[in-house]
Coordinates of C-alpha atoms and ligand atoms in Angstrom, one line a residue:
X7 CA 122.6 107.5 119.2
X8 CA 124.2 110.7 120.3
X9 CA 127.4 111.7 118.5
X10 CA 129.6 111.4 121.7
X11 CA 128.4 107.8 122.1
X12 CA 130.0 106.7 118.8
X13 CA 133.4 105.0 118.9
X14 CA 136.2 107.5 118.9
X15 CA 137.8 106.8 115.4
X16 CA 134.4 107.0 113.7
X17 CA 133.0 110.0 115.4
X18 CA 134.7 112.6 113.1
X19 CA 133.2 111.1 110.1
X20 CA 129.6 110.9 111.3
X21 CA 128.5 114.4 110.4
X22 CA 129.8 115.4 107.1
X23 CA 130.5 118.9 105.9
X24 CA 130.7 120.2 102.2
X25 CA 133.9 119.2 100.8
X26 CA 133.1 118.5 97.2
X27 CA 133.9 120.3 94.0
X28 CA 131.1 119.5 91.7
X29 CA 131.1 120.2 88.0
X30 CA 128.7 119.3 85.2
X31 CA 130.6 117.1 82.6
X32 CA 129.1 117.0 79.0
X33 CA 128.9 113.4 77.7
X34 CA 129.4 114.7 74.2
X35 CA 132.1 117.2 74.1
X36 CA 133.5 116.4 77.6
X37 CA 133.6 120.2 78.5
X38 CA 133.1 120.9 82.3
X39 CA 130.8 123.5 83.6
X40 CA 130.6 125.2 86.9
X41 CA 127.8 123.6 89.2
X42 CA 127.0 127.1 90.6
X43 CA 124.0 127.4 88.2
X44 CA 121.4 125.0 87.2
X45 CA 122.3 123.6 83.7
X46 CA 120.2 120.8 81.9
X47 CA 122.4 120.5 78.7
X48 CA 125.9 121.5 77.7
X49 CA 125.8 125.3 76.7
X50 CA 128.6 124.6 74.2
X51 CA 127.2 121.6 72.2
X52 CA 123.7 120.9 73.7
X53 CA 124.9 117.5 75.0
X54 CA 123.6 115.7 78.2
X55 CA 125.3 116.3 81.4
X56 CA 126.3 114.4 84.4
X57 CA 127.6 115.7 87.7
X58 CA 131.2 114.9 88.8
X59 CA 132.9 115.5 92.1
X60 CA 136.4 116.8 91.2
X61 CA 137.6 116.8 94.7
X62 CA 137.8 113.1 95.2
X63 CA 140.3 113.4 97.9
X64 CA 137.8 112.7 100.7
X65 CA 136.6 109.5 98.8
X66 CA 140.1 108.3 97.8
X67 CA 141.7 108.8 101.1
X68 CA 139.2 106.6 102.9
X69 CA 139.4 102.9 102.4
X70 CA 136.3 100.8 101.4
X71 CA 136.0 99.0 104.7
X72 CA 136.0 102.5 106.5
X73 CA 133.2 103.7 104.2
X74 CA 131.1 100.7 105.0
X75 CA 131.7 101.3 108.7
X76 CA 130.7 104.9 108.3
X77 CA 127.5 104.1 106.6
X78 CA 126.6 101.4 108.9
X79 CA 127.2 103.8 111.9
X80 CA 125.1 106.4 110.3
X81 CA 122.1 104.3 110.5
X82 CA 122.1 104.9 114.2
X83 CA 122.5 108.7 113.9
X84 CA 119.3 110.8 114.7
X85 CA 119.9 113.7 112.3
X86 CA 117.1 114.1 109.7
X87 CA 119.2 115.4 107.0
X88 CA 121.2 112.2 107.1
X89 CA 118.3 109.8 107.6
X90 CA 117.4 109.6 103.9
X91 CA 119.4 109.5 100.7
X92 CA 122.0 111.7 102.2
X93 CA 123.3 108.9 104.5
X94 CA 125.6 108.6 101.6
X95 CA 126.3 112.3 101.5
X96 CA 129.9 112.0 100.2
X97 CA 128.7 110.0 97.2
X98 CA 125.8 112.1 96.4
X99 CA 126.1 115.9 96.5
X100 CA 128.8 116.9 99.1
X101 CA 128.4 120.6 98.4
X102 CA 124.9 121.1 99.9
X103 CA 125.2 122.2 103.6
X104 CA 123.1 119.9 105.9
X105 CA 120.6 122.6 106.9
X106 CA 119.6 123.0 103.3
X107 CA 118.8 119.3 102.8
X108 CA 115.2 118.5 102.3
X109 CA 114.2 115.3 104.0
X110 CA 110.5 114.1 103.6
X111 CA 111.2 110.3 104.4
X112 CA 112.6 109.1 101.2
X113 CA 115.0 106.3 100.6
X114 CA 115.7 103.1 102.7
X115 CA 112.9 101.3 101.1
X116 CA 112.6 97.6 102.2
X117 CA 113.6 94.7 100.2
X118 CA 111.0 91.9 100.7
X119 CA 112.0 88.4 99.7
X120 CA 109.5 86.6 97.4
X121 CA 107.5 83.9 99.2
X122 CA 108.1 80.2 98.4
X123 CA 105.3 79.8 95.8
X124 CA 106.5 82.9 93.8
X125 CA 110.3 81.6 94.1
X126 CA 109.4 78.3 92.7
X127 CA 107.3 79.8 90.0
X128 CA 110.3 82.0 88.9
X129 CA 112.9 79.4 89.4
X130 CA 115.2 81.9 91.1
X131 CA 115.4 83.7 94.5
X132 CA 114.4 87.3 94.4
X133 CA 113.4 90.4 96.4
X134 CA 111.2 93.3 95.4
X135 CA 112.6 96.5 96.6
X136 CA 109.6 98.4 97.2
X137 CA 110.3 102.0 96.1
X138 CA 106.4 102.7 96.2
X139 CA 107.1 103.2 99.9
X140 CA 108.6 106.6 99.3
X141 CA 106.7 109.6 100.4
X142 CA 105.0 110.3 97.0
X143 CA 104.8 106.5 96.4
X144 CA 107.5 106.3 93.7
X145 CA 111.3 106.2 93.4
X146 CA 111.2 109.7 91.9
X147 CA 111.5 111.0 95.4
X148 CA 115.1 110.0 95.7
X149 CA 116.0 112.3 92.9
X150 CA 113.7 115.1 93.8
X151 CA 115.2 115.2 97.4
X152 CA 118.5 115.9 95.9
X153 CA 117.4 118.3 93.2
X154 CA 115.2 120.3 95.5
X155 CA 117.9 120.3 98.2
X156 CA 120.3 121.8 95.6
X157 CA 117.8 124.4 94.6
X158 CA 117.1 125.2 98.3
X159 CA 120.8 125.7 98.8
X160 CA 121.3 127.8 95.7
X161 CA 118.2 129.9 96.6
X162 CA 119.8 130.8 99.9
X163 CA 123.2 131.3 98.5
X164 CA 122.1 133.7 95.8
X165 CA 119.3 135.2 97.6
X166 CA 116.8 134.2 95.0
X167 CA 113.1 134.3 95.9
X168 CA 110.5 132.1 94.4
X169 CA 111.9 129.7 91.9
X170 CA 109.5 128.2 89.5
X171 CA 110.2 124.6 89.0
X172 CA 108.6 122.8 86.1
X173 CA 108.5 119.2 84.8
X174 CA 106.9 117.0 82.2
X175 CA 105.6 113.8 83.6
X176 CA 104.2 110.4 83.1
X177 CA 102.7 111.0 86.5
X178 CA 105.2 110.2 89.3
X179 CA 107.7 112.9 88.5
X180 CA 105.0 115.6 88.9
X181 CA 103.7 114.0 92.1
X182 CA 107.1 114.1 93.5
X183 CA 108.2 117.6 92.4
X184 CA 105.0 119.2 93.7
X185 CA 105.3 117.4 97.1
X186 CA 108.9 118.8 97.7
X187 CA 108.2 122.1 96.1
X188 CA 105.1 122.4 98.5
X189 CA 107.3 121.7 101.5
X190 CA 109.6 124.5 100.5
X191 CA 106.7 126.9 100.6
X192 CA 108.1 130.5 99.9
X193 CA 111.1 129.6 97.9
X194 CA 109.8 127.2 95.2
X195 CA 106.6 127.0 93.4
X196 CA 106.0 124.2 90.9
X197 CA 104.1 123.6 87.6
X198 CA 103.8 120.4 85.9
X199 CA 102.9 119.3 82.3
X200 CA 101.0 116.1 81.9
X201 CA 99.7 114.3 78.7
X202 CA 96.0 114.6 79.1
X203 CA 94.3 111.0 79.9
X204 CA 97.8 109.4 80.2
X205 CA 98.2 109.5 83.9
X206 CA 96.2 107.6 86.4
X207 CA 93.6 109.6 88.6
X208 CA 95.7 108.9 91.7
X209 CA 98.8 110.3 90.1
X210 CA 96.8 113.3 88.9
X211 CA 95.3 113.9 92.4
X212 CA 98.9 114.1 93.9
X213 CA 100.2 117.4 92.4
X214 CA 96.8 119.0 92.6
X215 CA 96.7 118.1 96.3
X216 CA 100.2 119.7 96.6
X217 CA 99.0 122.9 95.2
X218 CA 101.0 122.8 92.0
X219 CA 99.7 124.3 88.6
X220 CA 98.7 121.3 86.7
X221 CA 98.7 121.8 82.9
X222 CA 97.4 119.1 80.7
X223 CA 98.4 119.0 77.0
X224 CA 97.4 116.7 74.0
X225 CA 99.8 113.9 73.1
X226 CA 102.2 111.6 75.1
X227 CA 105.0 112.2 77.5
X228 CA 107.4 112.8 74.6
X229 CA 105.5 115.7 73.6
X230 CA 105.3 117.3 77.1
X231 CA 109.0 116.8 77.4
X232 CA 109.6 118.9 74.2
X233 CA 107.4 121.6 75.5
X234 CA 109.1 121.9 78.9
X235 CA 112.7 121.9 77.2
X236 CA 111.5 124.8 75.1
X237 CA 110.3 126.5 78.4
X238 CA 113.6 125.8 80.1
X239 CA 115.7 127.1 77.2
X240 CA 113.7 130.2 76.7
X241 CA 112.5 131.4 80.2
X242 CA 113.6 131.5 83.9
X243 CA 112.4 128.2 85.1
X244 CA 114.0 125.3 86.9
X245 CA 113.6 122.0 85.1
X246 CA 113.0 119.0 87.3
X247 CA 113.0 116.2 84.7
X248 CA 115.8 113.7 85.0
X249 CA 117.7 115.7 82.3
X250 CA 118.4 117.7 85.6
X251 CA 121.5 115.7 86.6
X252 CA 121.0 116.4 90.4
X253 CA 118.1 114.1 90.2
X254 CA 120.4 111.3 88.9
X255 CA 122.7 111.8 92.0
X256 CA 119.8 111.2 94.4
X257 CA 118.7 108.2 92.6
X258 CA 122.0 106.6 92.9
X259 CA 121.0 106.0 96.5
X260 CA 118.9 103.0 95.3
X261 CA 122.2 101.1 94.5
X262 CA 123.9 102.2 97.7
X263 CA 121.1 100.8 99.8
X264 CA 121.2 97.4 98.0
X265 CA 124.9 97.2 98.7
X266 CA 124.4 98.1 102.3
X267 CA 121.5 95.7 102.8
X268 CA 123.4 92.8 101.5
X269 CA 126.4 93.7 103.6
X270 CA 128.2 94.8 100.5
X271 CA 128.2 91.5 98.8
X272 CA 126.6 91.9 95.4
X273 CA 128.8 89.6 93.0
X274 CA 125.7 87.2 92.8
X275 CA 123.0 89.8 92.5
X276 CA 121.0 90.9 89.6
X277 CA 119.1 94.2 89.6
X278 CA 115.9 94.4 87.3
X279 CA 114.6 97.8 86.5
X280 CA 111.9 99.1 84.1
X281 CA 113.3 101.7 81.6
X282 CA 111.3 104.8 80.6
X283 CA 113.2 108.0 80.2
X284 CA 116.3 105.9 81.5
X285 CA 117.1 108.1 84.3
X286 CA 116.8 105.3 86.8
X287 CA 119.0 102.8 85.1
X288 CA 121.5 105.5 84.5
X289 CA 121.6 106.3 88.3
X290 CA 121.7 102.5 89.3
X291 CA 124.8 101.9 87.0
X292 CA 126.3 105.0 88.2
X293 CA 125.8 104.2 91.9
X294 CA 127.3 100.8 91.7
X295 CA 130.2 102.1 89.7
X296 CA 131.0 104.6 92.4
X297 CA 131.0 102.1 95.2
X298 CA 133.1 99.8 93.1
X299 CA 135.6 102.4 92.4
X300 CA 135.7 103.5 96.0
X301 CA 136.3 99.8 97.2
X302 CA 133.0 99.4 98.9
X303 CA 132.1 96.5 96.8
X304 CA 134.4 94.0 95.1
X305 CA 132.1 93.2 92.3
X306 CA 129.5 94.6 90.0
X307 CA 126.0 93.0 90.0
X308 CA 124.1 92.3 86.8
X309 CA 121.8 95.1 85.7
X310 CA 118.8 94.1 83.5
X311 CA 116.7 96.9 82.0
X312 CA 113.3 96.0 81.1
X313 CA 111.0 97.4 78.3
X314 CA 107.5 96.7 77.2
X315 CA 107.3 95.8 73.4
X316 CA 104.9 98.9 73.3
X317 CA 107.8 101.3 74.2
X318 CA 111.1 99.6 73.6
X319 CA 113.8 101.9 71.9
X320 CA 116.5 100.9 74.4
X321 CA 115.9 97.2 73.9
X322 CA 116.0 97.7 70.1
X323 CA 119.3 99.6 70.3
X324 CA 120.9 96.8 72.3
X325 CA 119.4 94.1 70.2
X326 CA 121.5 95.4 67.2
X327 CA 125.0 93.9 67.7
X328 CA 126.7 95.8 64.8
X329 CA 129.4 98.5 65.7
X330 CA 127.6 101.1 63.7
X331 CA 124.3 100.7 65.4
X332 CA 122.4 104.0 66.0
X333 CA 119.7 104.9 68.4
X334 CA 116.3 105.3 66.9
X335 CA 113.3 106.7 69.0
X336 CA 110.1 104.7 68.6
X337 CA 106.5 106.0 68.8
X338 CA 104.9 104.4 71.8
X339 CA 101.7 102.3 71.9
X340 CA 99.3 102.2 75.0
X341 CA 101.2 100.5 77.9
X342 CA 100.1 99.4 81.3
X343 CA 103.6 100.3 82.4
X344 CA 102.5 103.8 81.6
X345 CA 105.2 105.5 83.8
X346 CA 107.8 103.9 81.4
X347 CA 105.8 104.6 78.2
X348 CA 108.5 106.7 76.5
X349 CA 109.9 106.5 73.0
X350 CA 112.7 108.9 73.1
X351 CA 114.6 108.7 76.5
X352 CA 116.5 111.8 77.4
X353 CA 119.0 109.8 79.2
X354 CA 120.0 107.5 76.3
X355 CA 123.5 109.1 75.9
X356 CA 124.0 108.5 79.6
X357 CA 123.0 104.8 79.3
X358 CA 125.3 104.2 76.4
X359 CA 128.3 105.8 78.1
X360 CA 127.7 104.2 81.5
X361 CA 126.9 100.6 80.1
X362 CA 130.1 100.6 78.2
X363 CA 132.1 101.8 81.4
X364 CA 130.2 99.2 83.5
X365 CA 131.0 96.4 81.3
X366 CA 134.6 97.4 80.9
X367 CA 135.1 97.6 84.7
X368 CA 133.4 94.2 85.2
X369 CA 135.6 92.8 82.5
X370 CA 132.5 91.1 81.0
X371 CA 129.1 92.0 79.9
X372 CA 126.9 92.9 82.9
X373 CA 124.3 95.3 81.6
X374 CA 121.4 93.8 79.5
X375 CA 118.1 94.9 78.3
X376 CA 115.2 92.5 77.8
X377 CA 111.7 92.9 76.3
X378 CA 108.4 91.8 77.6
X379 CA 104.8 91.9 76.5
X380 CA 101.9 93.8 78.0
X381 CA 100.2 90.6 78.8
X382 CA 103.4 89.4 80.8
X383 CA 103.4 92.6 82.6
X384 CA 99.9 92.4 83.9
X385 CA 100.1 88.8 84.6
X386 CA 103.2 89.2 86.6
X387 CA 101.8 92.3 88.7
X388 CA 98.7 90.4 89.5
X389 CA 100.7 87.2 90.4
X390 CA 103.1 89.1 92.6
X391 CA 100.4 90.9 94.5
X392 CA 98.6 87.7 95.0
X393 CA 101.8 86.6 96.8
X394 CA 101.8 89.5 99.4
X395 CA 103.5 92.2 97.4
X396 CA 102.5 95.7 96.5
X397 CA 104.0 95.9 93.0
X398 CA 102.9 98.5 90.4
X399 CA 102.6 97.7 86.8
X400 CA 106.3 98.7 86.4
X401 CA 107.1 96.4 89.3
X402 CA 105.2 93.7 87.2
X403 CA 107.4 94.6 84.3
X404 CA 110.5 94.0 86.4
X405 CA 109.1 90.6 87.3
X406 CA 108.2 89.7 83.7
X407 CA 111.7 90.8 82.9
X408 CA 113.1 88.3 85.4
X409 CA 111.5 85.6 83.6
X410 CA 112.7 86.7 80.2
X411 CA 116.1 87.2 81.6
X412 CA 116.1 83.7 83.1
X413 CA 114.8 82.2 79.9
X414 CA 117.5 83.9 77.9
X415 CA 120.3 82.7 80.3
X416 CA 121.2 86.2 81.5
X417 CA 120.1 85.2 85.1
X418 CA 121.3 82.1 86.4
X419 CA 119.6 79.8 88.9
X420 CA 122.1 80.7 91.6
X421 CA 121.6 84.5 91.2
X422 CA 119.7 86.5 93.6
X423 CA 117.5 89.0 91.8
X424 CA 116.3 92.5 93.2
X425 CA 113.3 93.8 91.3
X426 CA 112.6 97.4 91.4
X427 CA 108.9 98.0 92.0
X428 CA 109.2 101.6 91.2
X429 CA 105.9 102.8 92.5
X430 CA 103.0 101.8 94.8
X431 CA 100.5 99.4 93.5
X432 CA 97.6 101.8 94.4
X433 CA 98.8 104.4 92.0
X434 CA 98.1 101.9 89.2
X435 CA 95.1 100.2 90.5
X436 CA 93.0 101.2 87.4
X437 CA 94.9 98.5 85.4
X438 CA 94.0 95.8 88.0
X439 CA 90.4 97.1 87.6
X440 CA 90.6 96.6 83.9
X441 CA 92.0 93.2 84.3
X442 CA 89.5 92.0 86.8
X443 CA 86.6 93.5 85.1
X444 CA 87.5 92.6 81.5
X445 CA 87.4 96.2 80.3
X446 CA 90.9 96.5 78.7
X447 CA 91.1 98.6 75.6
X448 CA 92.3 96.1 72.9
X449 CA 95.2 98.4 72.1
X450 CA 96.8 97.3 75.4
X451 CA 96.7 93.6 74.0
X452 CA 96.0 92.2 77.4
X453 CA 93.6 89.2 77.8
X454 CA 92.9 88.6 81.5
X455 CA 93.7 85.1 82.8
X456 CA 90.4 84.0 84.4
X457 CA 92.1 82.2 87.1
X458 CA 93.7 85.4 88.3
X459 CA 90.6 87.5 88.3
X460 CA 88.9 88.8 91.4
X461 CA 85.8 90.9 91.8
X462 CA 83.5 91.8 94.6
X463 CA 80.5 89.5 95.3
X464 CA 77.2 91.2 96.1
X465 CA 75.3 89.4 98.8
X466 CA 71.6 90.6 99.0
X467 CA 69.2 88.0 100.8
X468 CA 65.8 88.0 99.1
X469 CA 62.5 88.4 100.6
X470 CA 63.2 90.4 103.6
X471 CA 60.8 93.0 105.0
X472 CA 63.5 95.6 105.2
X473 CA 67.2 96.4 104.5
X474 CA 69.5 98.6 106.2
X475 CA 70.7 101.8 104.3
X476 CA 73.0 104.6 105.3
X477 CA 70.9 106.9 107.5
X478 CA 68.0 104.4 108.1
X479 CA 69.5 101.6 110.3
X480 CA 67.5 98.5 111.2
X481 CA 66.8 97.4 114.8
X482 CA 65.1 94.9 116.8
X483 CA 63.6 91.8 114.8
X484 CA 64.2 93.4 111.5
X485 CA 67.9 93.7 112.1
X486 CA 68.0 90.1 113.5
X487 CA 66.3 88.8 110.4
X488 CA 68.8 90.7 108.2
X489 CA 71.9 89.5 110.0
X490 CA 70.8 85.8 110.1
X491 CA 69.8 85.8 106.4
X492 CA 73.0 87.6 105.3
X493 CA 75.2 85.4 107.4
X494 CA 73.7 82.3 106.1
X495 CA 74.3 83.5 102.6
X496 CA 77.9 84.4 103.3
X497 CA 78.5 81.0 105.0
X498 CA 77.0 79.2 102.0
X499 CA 79.3 81.1 99.7
X500 CA 82.4 80.4 101.8
X501 CA 81.3 76.8 102.4
X502 CA 81.6 77.2 106.1
X503 CA 80.7 74.2 108.1
X504 CA 78.6 74.9 111.4
X505 CA 80.0 74.5 114.9
X506 CA 78.6 71.4 116.4
Ligands
LIG611 C1 109.5 107.3 86.1 C2 109.2 105.8 86.3 C3 109.7 104.9 85.6 C4 110.6 105.2 84.5 O1 111.9 105.6 85.2 P1 112.9 106.3 84.2 O2 114.0 106.8 85.0 O3 112.2 107.3 83.4 O4 113.5 105.2 83.3 C5 109.3 103.6 86.0 N1 108.4 103.4 86.9 C6 107.7 104.3 87.5 C7 106.8 104.0 88.5 C8 108.1 105.7 87.2 O5 107.4 106.8 87.9
LIG612 ZN1 129.1 119.5 75.2

């Protein structure tokens, strides 16, 4: 719809302009730092940062119902910069001019209701929110769209040429960073650090295809992270891990979309999300808090973080009820939820901080963490996909988490759950292959359920004079014989009954 066709009172709010006053705020010493440069940690104490908009006037002067109206009308606007996560411009990074926003089709991923069989199986109604339908096939694009828009804006404002962006990755961060950097051609180049052998072939092909420098090092993600932190402290590079708080802002859009898609009624909702480096759960909590404070929603939904028993530091922390509990990193074991296989999540201080605020605002406990087994993750993923979903292993982890949370009474039968399927199933098809072919390394501790296995069936009718092959097709009688014999074998296999 063209801007002049919108109703008069809403028209002025349709196309936002920069009005924010963003600062980094340290979660440890509470110092504020100017957002005019890229910071990852507090220059004063080394603490983790989050971004805050100090000019809250625009947000506070607008009542919740008007915000709802603005966002609902913005759905009809045909301006690319406002089609993705920046539909919620004022709540994300309202300092970036619209012409610096990079839009590659991220955000507004569909929520798909589980079919009846799956709903009956789980005993609760739920949706998968398919974040694998983002441009690089994972939710990481939400955060990258914001971080790269910010870098694009800073590069223009400060006349910088060619920024080198780097990240450590369990696969998807690098795919996303490389994609957005490739789009920005001249101004940003990217390099990614991966733990050799710990990303899937599909994930490895993505940054290679986008033209990034791909560096593989020994160890696991946590080792890569240490190396890029060292690089970011010592050299001129832009760090694109979720330590970069611009990414958190973009990822908050996941919560905003859930609010909007449920017409802002989220009291009976429960969000299930896998936890790796904990940037995603940080953003999800923060997003709901912002909409709650601004009056767009009247209640805060439950949030359930899910961890595999092979990489469960956050679960362990919250399992300890004592007031003097301390966070202890764990060393990870092989996990099919490989994108979440992290023993020392950099966003842990953010999680502790926001979970406390979230529960306080809600007036009761609304943030939980559950633990699931590798077996449960695989069985859940395969089962989900046999019912028309496209869940990755981490999406399976969300579903296994739903079962665990229901058993533990965290989720009630009347609740409606939204499961974050954080990437596309195809990125993790190697785990499905291992399951179906029975070739799981014992370290994963997964035994395939034979009723869920599926493998291709070779059909080769015996005793024919000739068989077709690429480059040497059959014709005439030979072709007829081949078609007839093969069709009969297939019909036998499928137990088809002949037409009378
Ligand atoms: C990065 C990632 C995660 C983990 O998210 P965090 O923000 O690191 O907790 C989960 N699933 C997929 C597919 C990912 O790429
Ligand atoms: Zn500090």
